[in-house]
Coordinates of C-alpha atoms in Angstrom, one line a residue:
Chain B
X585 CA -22.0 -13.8 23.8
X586 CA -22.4 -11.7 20.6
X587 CA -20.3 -11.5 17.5
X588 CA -18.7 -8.1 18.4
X589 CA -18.1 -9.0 22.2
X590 CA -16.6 -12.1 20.6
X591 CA -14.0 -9.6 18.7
X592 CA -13.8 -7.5 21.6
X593 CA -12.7 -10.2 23.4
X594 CA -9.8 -11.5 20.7
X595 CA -9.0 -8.3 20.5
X596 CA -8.2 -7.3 24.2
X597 CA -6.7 -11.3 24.1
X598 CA -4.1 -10.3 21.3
X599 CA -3.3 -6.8 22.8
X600 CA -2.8 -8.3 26.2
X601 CA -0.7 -11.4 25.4
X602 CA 0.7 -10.3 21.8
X603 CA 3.4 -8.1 23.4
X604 CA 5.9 -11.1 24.9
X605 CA 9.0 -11.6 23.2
X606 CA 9.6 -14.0 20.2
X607 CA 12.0 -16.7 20.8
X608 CA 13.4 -17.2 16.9
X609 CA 16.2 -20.0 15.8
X610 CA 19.3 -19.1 16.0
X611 CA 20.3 -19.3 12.6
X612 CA 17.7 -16.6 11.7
X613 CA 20.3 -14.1 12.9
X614 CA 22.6 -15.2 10.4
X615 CA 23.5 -11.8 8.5
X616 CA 23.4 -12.0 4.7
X617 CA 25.2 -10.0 2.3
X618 CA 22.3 -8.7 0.2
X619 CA 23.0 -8.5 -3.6
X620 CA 24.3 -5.3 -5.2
X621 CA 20.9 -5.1 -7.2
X622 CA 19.1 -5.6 -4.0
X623 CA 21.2 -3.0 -2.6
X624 CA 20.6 -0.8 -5.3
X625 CA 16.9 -0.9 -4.8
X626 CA 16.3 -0.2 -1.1
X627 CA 19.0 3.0 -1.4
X628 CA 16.6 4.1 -4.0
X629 CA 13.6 2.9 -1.6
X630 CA 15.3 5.4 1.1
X631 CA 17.2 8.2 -0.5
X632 CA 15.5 11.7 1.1
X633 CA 14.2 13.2 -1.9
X634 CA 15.0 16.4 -2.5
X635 CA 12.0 19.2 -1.7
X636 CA 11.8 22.4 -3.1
X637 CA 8.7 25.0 -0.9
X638 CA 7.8 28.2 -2.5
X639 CA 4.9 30.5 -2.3
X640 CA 1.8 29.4 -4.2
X641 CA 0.4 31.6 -7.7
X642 CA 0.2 34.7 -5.8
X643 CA 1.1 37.1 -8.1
X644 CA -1.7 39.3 -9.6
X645 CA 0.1 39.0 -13.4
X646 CA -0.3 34.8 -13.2
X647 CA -3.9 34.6 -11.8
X648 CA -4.7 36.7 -14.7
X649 CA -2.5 34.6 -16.9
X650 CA -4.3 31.1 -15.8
X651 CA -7.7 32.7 -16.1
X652 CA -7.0 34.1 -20.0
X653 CA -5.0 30.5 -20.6
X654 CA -8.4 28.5 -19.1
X655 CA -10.3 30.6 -21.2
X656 CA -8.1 29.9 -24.5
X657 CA -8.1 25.8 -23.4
X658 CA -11.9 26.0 -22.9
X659 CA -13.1 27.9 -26.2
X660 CA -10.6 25.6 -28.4
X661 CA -12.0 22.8 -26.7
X662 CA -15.8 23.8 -27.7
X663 CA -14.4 25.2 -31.3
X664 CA -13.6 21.6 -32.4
X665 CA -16.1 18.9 -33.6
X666 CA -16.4 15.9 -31.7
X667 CA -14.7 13.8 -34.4
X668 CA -11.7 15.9 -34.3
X669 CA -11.0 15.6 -30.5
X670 CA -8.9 12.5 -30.9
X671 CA -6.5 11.1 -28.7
X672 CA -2.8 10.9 -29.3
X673 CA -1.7 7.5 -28.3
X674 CA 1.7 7.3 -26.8
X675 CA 1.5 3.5 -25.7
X676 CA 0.6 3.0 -22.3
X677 CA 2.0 -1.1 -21.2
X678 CA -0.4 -2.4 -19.2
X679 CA 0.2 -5.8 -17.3
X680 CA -2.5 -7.1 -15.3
X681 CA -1.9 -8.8 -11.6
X682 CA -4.6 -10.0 -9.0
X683 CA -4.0 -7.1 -7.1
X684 CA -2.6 -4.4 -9.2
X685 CA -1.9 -3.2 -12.8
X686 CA 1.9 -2.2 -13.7
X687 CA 1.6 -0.1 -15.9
X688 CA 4.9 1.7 -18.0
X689 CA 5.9 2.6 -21.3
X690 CA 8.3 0.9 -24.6
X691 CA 11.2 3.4 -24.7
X692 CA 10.5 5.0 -28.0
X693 CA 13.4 7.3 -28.4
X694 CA 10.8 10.7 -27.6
X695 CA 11.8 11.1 -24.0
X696 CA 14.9 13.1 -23.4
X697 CA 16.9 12.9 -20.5
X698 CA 15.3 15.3 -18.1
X699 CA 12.5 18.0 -17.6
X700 CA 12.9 20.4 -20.6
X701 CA 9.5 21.4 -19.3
X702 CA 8.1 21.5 -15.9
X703 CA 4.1 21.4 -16.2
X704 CA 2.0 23.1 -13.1
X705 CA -1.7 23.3 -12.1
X706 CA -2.4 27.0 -13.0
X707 CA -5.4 27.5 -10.9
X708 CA -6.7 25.8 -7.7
X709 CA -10.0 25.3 -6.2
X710 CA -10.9 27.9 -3.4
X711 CA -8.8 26.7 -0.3
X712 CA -6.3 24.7 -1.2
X713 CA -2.5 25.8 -0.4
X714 CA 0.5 23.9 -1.9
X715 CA 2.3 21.9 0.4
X716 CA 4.8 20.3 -0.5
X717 CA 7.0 20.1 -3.9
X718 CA 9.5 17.2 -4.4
X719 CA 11.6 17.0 -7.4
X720 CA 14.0 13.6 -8.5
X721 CA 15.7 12.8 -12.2
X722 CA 12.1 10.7 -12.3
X723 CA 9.4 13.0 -11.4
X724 CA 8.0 16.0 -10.0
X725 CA 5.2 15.7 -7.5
X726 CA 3.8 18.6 -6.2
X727 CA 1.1 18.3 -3.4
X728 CA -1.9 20.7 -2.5
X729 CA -4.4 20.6 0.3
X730 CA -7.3 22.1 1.8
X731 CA -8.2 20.4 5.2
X732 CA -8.8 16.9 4.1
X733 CA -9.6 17.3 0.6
X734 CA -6.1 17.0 -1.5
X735 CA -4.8 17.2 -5.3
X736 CA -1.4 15.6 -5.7
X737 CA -0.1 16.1 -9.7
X738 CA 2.9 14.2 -10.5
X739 CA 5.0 14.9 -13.5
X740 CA 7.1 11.8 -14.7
X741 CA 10.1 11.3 -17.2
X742 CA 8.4 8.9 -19.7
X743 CA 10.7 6.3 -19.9
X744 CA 11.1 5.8 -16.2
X745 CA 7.3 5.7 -15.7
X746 CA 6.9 2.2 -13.8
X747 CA 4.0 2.0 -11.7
X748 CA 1.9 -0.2 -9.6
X749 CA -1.8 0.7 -9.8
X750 CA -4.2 -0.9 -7.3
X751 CA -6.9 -1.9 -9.6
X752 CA -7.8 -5.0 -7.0
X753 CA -11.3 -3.9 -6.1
X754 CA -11.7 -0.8 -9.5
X755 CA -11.4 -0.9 -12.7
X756 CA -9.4 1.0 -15.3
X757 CA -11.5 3.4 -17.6
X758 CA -10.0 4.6 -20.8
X759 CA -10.2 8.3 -21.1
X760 CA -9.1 11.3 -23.2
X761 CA -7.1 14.3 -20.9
X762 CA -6.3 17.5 -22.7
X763 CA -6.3 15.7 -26.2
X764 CA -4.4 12.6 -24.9
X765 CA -4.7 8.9 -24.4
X766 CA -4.9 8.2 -20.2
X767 CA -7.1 6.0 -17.6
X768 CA -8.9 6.6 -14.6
X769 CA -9.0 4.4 -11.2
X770 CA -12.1 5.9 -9.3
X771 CA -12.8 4.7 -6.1
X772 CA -15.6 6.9 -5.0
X773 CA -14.8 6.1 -1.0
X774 CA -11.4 7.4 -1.7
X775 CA -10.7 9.1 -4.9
X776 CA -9.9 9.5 -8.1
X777 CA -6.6 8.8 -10.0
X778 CA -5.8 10.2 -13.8
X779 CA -3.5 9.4 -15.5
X780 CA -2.3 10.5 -19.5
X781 CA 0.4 10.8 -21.3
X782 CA 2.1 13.4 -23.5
X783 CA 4.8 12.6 -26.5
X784 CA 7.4 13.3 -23.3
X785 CA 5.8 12.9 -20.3
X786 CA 3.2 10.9 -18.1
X787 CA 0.9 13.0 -15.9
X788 CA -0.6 11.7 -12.7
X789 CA -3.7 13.7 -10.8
X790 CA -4.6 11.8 -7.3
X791 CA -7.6 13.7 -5.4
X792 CA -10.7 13.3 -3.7
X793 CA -12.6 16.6 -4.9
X794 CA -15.5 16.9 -7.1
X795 CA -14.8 14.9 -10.4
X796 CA -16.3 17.6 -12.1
X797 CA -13.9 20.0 -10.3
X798 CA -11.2 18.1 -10.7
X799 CA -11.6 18.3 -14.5
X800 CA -11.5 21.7 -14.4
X801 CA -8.3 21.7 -12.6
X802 CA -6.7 19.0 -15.1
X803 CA -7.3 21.5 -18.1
X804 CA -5.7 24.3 -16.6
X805 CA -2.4 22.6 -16.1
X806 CA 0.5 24.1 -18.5
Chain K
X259 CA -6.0 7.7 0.9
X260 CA -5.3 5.8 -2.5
X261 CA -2.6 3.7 -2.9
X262 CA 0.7 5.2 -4.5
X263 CA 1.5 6.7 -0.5
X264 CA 4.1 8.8 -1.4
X265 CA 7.0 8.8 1.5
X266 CA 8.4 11.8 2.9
X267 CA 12.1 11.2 4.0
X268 CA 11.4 11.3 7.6
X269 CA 9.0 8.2 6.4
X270 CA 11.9 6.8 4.3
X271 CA 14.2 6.8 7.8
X272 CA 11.7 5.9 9.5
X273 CA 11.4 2.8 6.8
X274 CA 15.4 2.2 6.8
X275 CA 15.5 1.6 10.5
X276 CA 13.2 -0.9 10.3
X277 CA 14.9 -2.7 7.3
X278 CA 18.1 -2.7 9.1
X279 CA 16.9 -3.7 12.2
X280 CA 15.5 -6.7 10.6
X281 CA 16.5 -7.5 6.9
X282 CA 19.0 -10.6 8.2
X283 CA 15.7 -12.5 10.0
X284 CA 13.5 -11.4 6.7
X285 CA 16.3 -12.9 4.6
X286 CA 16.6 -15.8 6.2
X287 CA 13.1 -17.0 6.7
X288 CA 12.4 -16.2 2.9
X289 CA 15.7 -18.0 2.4
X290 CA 14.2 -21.0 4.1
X291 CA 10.8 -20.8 2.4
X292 CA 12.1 -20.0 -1.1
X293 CA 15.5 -22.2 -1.5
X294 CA 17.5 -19.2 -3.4
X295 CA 18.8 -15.9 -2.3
X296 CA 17.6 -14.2 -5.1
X297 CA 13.8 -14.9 -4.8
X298 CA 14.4 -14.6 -1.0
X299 CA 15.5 -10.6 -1.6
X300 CA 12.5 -10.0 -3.7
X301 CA 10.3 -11.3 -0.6
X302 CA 12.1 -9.0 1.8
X303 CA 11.5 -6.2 -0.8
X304 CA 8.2 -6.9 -1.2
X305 CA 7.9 -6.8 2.6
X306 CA 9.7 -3.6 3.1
X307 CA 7.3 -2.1 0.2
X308 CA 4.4 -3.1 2.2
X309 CA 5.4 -1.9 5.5
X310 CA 6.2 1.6 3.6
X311 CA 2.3 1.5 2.6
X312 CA 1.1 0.8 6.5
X313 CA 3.8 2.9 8.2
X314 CA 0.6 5.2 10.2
X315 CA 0.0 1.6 11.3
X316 CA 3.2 0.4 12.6
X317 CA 4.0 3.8 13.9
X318 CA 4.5 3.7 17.8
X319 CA 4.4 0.3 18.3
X320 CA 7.2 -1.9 19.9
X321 CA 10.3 -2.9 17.9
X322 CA 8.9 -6.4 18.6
X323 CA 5.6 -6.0 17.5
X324 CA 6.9 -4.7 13.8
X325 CA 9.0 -7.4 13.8
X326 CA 6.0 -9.5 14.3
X327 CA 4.2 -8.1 11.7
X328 CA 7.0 -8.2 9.5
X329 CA 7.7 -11.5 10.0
X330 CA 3.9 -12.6 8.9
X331 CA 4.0 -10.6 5.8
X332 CA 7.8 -11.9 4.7
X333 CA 6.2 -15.5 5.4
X334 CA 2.9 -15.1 3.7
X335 CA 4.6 -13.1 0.7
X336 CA 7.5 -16.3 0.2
X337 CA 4.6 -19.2 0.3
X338 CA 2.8 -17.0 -2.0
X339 CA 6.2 -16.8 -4.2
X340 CA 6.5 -20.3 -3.5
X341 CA 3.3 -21.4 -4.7
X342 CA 3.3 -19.3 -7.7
X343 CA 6.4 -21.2 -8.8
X344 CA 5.2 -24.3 -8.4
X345 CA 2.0 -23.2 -10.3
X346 CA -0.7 -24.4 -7.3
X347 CA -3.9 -22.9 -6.7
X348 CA -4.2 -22.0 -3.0
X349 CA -8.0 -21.5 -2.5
X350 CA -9.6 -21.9 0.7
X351 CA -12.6 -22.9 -0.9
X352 CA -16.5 -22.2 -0.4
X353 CA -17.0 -19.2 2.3
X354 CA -17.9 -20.5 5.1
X355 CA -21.1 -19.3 7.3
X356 CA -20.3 -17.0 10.2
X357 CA -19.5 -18.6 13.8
X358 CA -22.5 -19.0 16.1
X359 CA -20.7 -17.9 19.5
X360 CA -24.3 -17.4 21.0
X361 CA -24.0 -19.8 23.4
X362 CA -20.6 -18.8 24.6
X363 CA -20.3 -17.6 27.9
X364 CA -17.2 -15.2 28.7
X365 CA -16.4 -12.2 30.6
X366 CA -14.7 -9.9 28.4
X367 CA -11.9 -8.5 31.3
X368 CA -11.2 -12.1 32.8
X369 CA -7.5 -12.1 31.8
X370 CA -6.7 -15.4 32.2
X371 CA -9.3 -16.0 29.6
X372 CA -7.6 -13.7 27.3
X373 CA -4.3 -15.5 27.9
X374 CA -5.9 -18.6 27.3
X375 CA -7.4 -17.6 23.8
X376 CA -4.0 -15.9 23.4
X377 CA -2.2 -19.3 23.5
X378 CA -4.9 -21.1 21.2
X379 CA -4.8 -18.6 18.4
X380 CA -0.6 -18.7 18.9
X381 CA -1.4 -23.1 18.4
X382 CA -3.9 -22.5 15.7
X383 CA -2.5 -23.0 11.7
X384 CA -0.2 -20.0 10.9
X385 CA -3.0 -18.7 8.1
X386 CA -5.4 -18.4 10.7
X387 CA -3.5 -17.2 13.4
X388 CA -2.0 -14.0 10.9
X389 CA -5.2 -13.0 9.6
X390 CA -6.1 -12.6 13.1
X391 CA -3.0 -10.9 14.3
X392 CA -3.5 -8.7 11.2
X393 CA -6.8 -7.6 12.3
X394 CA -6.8 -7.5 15.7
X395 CA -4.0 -6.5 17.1
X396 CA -2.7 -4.2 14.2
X397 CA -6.8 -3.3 13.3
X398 CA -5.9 -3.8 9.9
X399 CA -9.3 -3.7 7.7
X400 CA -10.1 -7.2 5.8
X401 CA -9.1 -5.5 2.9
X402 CA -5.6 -4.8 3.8
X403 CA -5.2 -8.0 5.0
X404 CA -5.9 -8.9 1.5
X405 CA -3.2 -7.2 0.1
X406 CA -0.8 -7.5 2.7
X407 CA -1.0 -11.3 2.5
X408 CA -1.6 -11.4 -0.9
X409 CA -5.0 -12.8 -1.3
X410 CA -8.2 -12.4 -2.4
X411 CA -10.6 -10.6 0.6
X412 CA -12.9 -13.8 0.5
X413 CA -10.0 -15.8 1.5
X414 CA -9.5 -13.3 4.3
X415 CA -13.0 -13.4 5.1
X416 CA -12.9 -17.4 5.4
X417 CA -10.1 -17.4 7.4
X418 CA -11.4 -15.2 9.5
X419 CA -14.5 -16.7 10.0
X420 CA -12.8 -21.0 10.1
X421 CA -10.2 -19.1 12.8
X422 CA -12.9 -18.2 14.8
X423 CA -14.9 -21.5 14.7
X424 CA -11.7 -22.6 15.6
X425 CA -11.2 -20.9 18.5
X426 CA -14.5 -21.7 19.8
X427 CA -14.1 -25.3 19.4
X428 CA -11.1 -25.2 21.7
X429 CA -12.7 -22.9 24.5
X430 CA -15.5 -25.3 24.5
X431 CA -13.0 -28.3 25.0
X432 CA -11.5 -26.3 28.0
X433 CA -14.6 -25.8 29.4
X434 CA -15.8 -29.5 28.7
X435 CA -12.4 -30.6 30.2
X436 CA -13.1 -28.5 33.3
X437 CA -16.4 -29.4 33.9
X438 CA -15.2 -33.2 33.8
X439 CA -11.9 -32.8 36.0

């Protein structure tokens, strides 16, 4: 027998016989009155979030408005010296796990209770049609697609920003977005995540296009 | 798709369901595991987050079968908890070198040879017998198995490998104690 007849054969073994019923202890039934905390946690875990559709950058006025405000971001960017791009550190936390990173932010008194501004990609790649928009008092995540290829850009309130990075099998590189301090987690079989942050707010880019592309996309957010 | 899945609410229904239909056996097998109720809710969260990363997974199978699976993970998370507490290092050890199942001889569709490999991976030690659950009846890739269980993907790979050596060893004792009855 070979080494994958051998896993076929678990395999059809498990499916076959996996189904029958499990006889547990009685006292496993017990119900538990889970702690308000707890509670607290999973209603956040399942609240519907609320979603908010409209038409994409249609309008004739905008496109012409992203492609003068790419041109403006671009030109400043090439007017300055290389010393004089610095980053503007807003104090990323960063606590290492096996598996993950958790990375969030000290509350320094600069994020206000929330959006005063809402930030949006100005100009997408050929094909790619929003589909879906979700807003809650934490973030804004708006999602974008083009048959398999995606871009999802979250906006979060600063001082909620709490989040579990899979940095298990990548690594975090440090890198400057838009004049700002922020990482990247490439994993080139899946994606790309950037991340920065602003005085206010933490941005979050997840896609699998073109890292080049994906740049492009990143600078013309406003 | 990277981690981060974000939920829609039909997946965060979807998600609620399954708590409710089975946070009180969660609970109470962390509870058992872990000694205090507050530890034993943090398992059952933990568990609940990770089915909310392999909902596609779970989707469409039996209530049983996610129970299954949840059960495994709730287990595997409160040892890890557990162990974590009381500061041990749970290696494995050295990888071990892939089965040699050449000399096996087994036709694949003979169902009462399934059954019977069915009942020794049910006998075999629970953190073989999960890994291979995990991956062959859910088709969970090693490296989820990593992170659903909480450990490292040569562990996964180890255990994978030692509960398949394993399950040789016993079909060979059924087929040595035919040959001699």
């Amino acid at each position: 027998m070979t080494e994958p007849q051998f896993e076929e054969f678990l395999s059809k073994s498990i499916k076959n016989f996996g189904d029958e019923y499990i006889e547990l202890d009685e006292d496993l039934y017990e119900p538990h009155e889970f702690s308000p905390e707890f509670e607290r946690k999973m209603e956040k875990l399942f609240r519907p979030k609320k979603h908010i559709r409209f038409p994409l950058f249609r309008t004739r006025r905008r496109r012409i408005a992203s492609v003068v405000t790419a041109v403006v971001v671009l030109s400043s960017a090439a007017a300055m010296s290389v010393g004089a791009v610095k980053s503007r550190l807003f104090g990323f936390k960063m606590k290492k796990a096996p598996t993950h990173t958790v990375v969030s932010f000290e509350n320094d008194g600069t994020s206000s209770e929330g959006f005063d501004k809402v930030y949006e990609i100005t100009e997408l790649p050929e094909g790619f049609e929003l589909v879906d928009r979700s807003q809650d008092f934490d973030k804004i995540a708006t999602e974008y697609r083009n048959n398999d290829k995606y871009i999802k850009f979250e906006q979060w309130e600063k001082k909620y920003y709490n989040v579990n990075d899979d940095t298990e099998y990548k690594n975090i590189e440090d890198t400057i977005v838009n004049g700002y301090e922020g990482y990247i987690l490439n994993e080139k079989s899946e994606g790309i995540i950037v991340t920065w942050a602003s005085e206010k707010y933490v941005f979050k880019i997840y896609s699998n296009i073109d890292m080049s592309e994906l740049y492009h996309v990143i600078s013309l957010i406003e | 798709m990277l981690k981060s899945r974000r939920l829609t609410n039909s997946d965060r229904r979807e998600l609620e369901v399954i708590f409710e239909e089975n946070k009180d056996i969660l609970f109470n097998i962390a509870r058992k595991i872990l000694g205090e109720d507050h530890l034993a809710e943090d398992a059952v969260h933990e568990t609940i987050l990770s089915a909310a990363e392999h909902l596609d997974k779970l989707r469409g199978l039996e209530c049983i079968q996610i129970r299954k699976y949840l059960i495994i993970v709730v287990r595997n998370t409160s040892f890890r908890m557990y162990n974590k507490r009381k500061r041990e290092v749970v290696s494995d050890g050295i990888p071990s070198a892939a089965v040699d199942i050449s000399d096996l001889v087994l036709d694949i569709e003979d169902k009462d040879a399934q059954e019977r490999v069915y009942r020794h991976i049910e006998s075999l030690d629970l953190k073989y017998s999960d890994v291979l659950k995990l991956k062959y009846y859910y088709d969970f890739k090693d490296r989820e198995i990593a992170k659903t269980l909480g450990i490292s993907l040569e562990n996964v790979k180890i255990r994978l490998v030692r509960g398949k050596a394993k399950i040789k060893e016993l079909l060979e004792e059924d087929a040595h104690d035919r040959t001699t009855v």
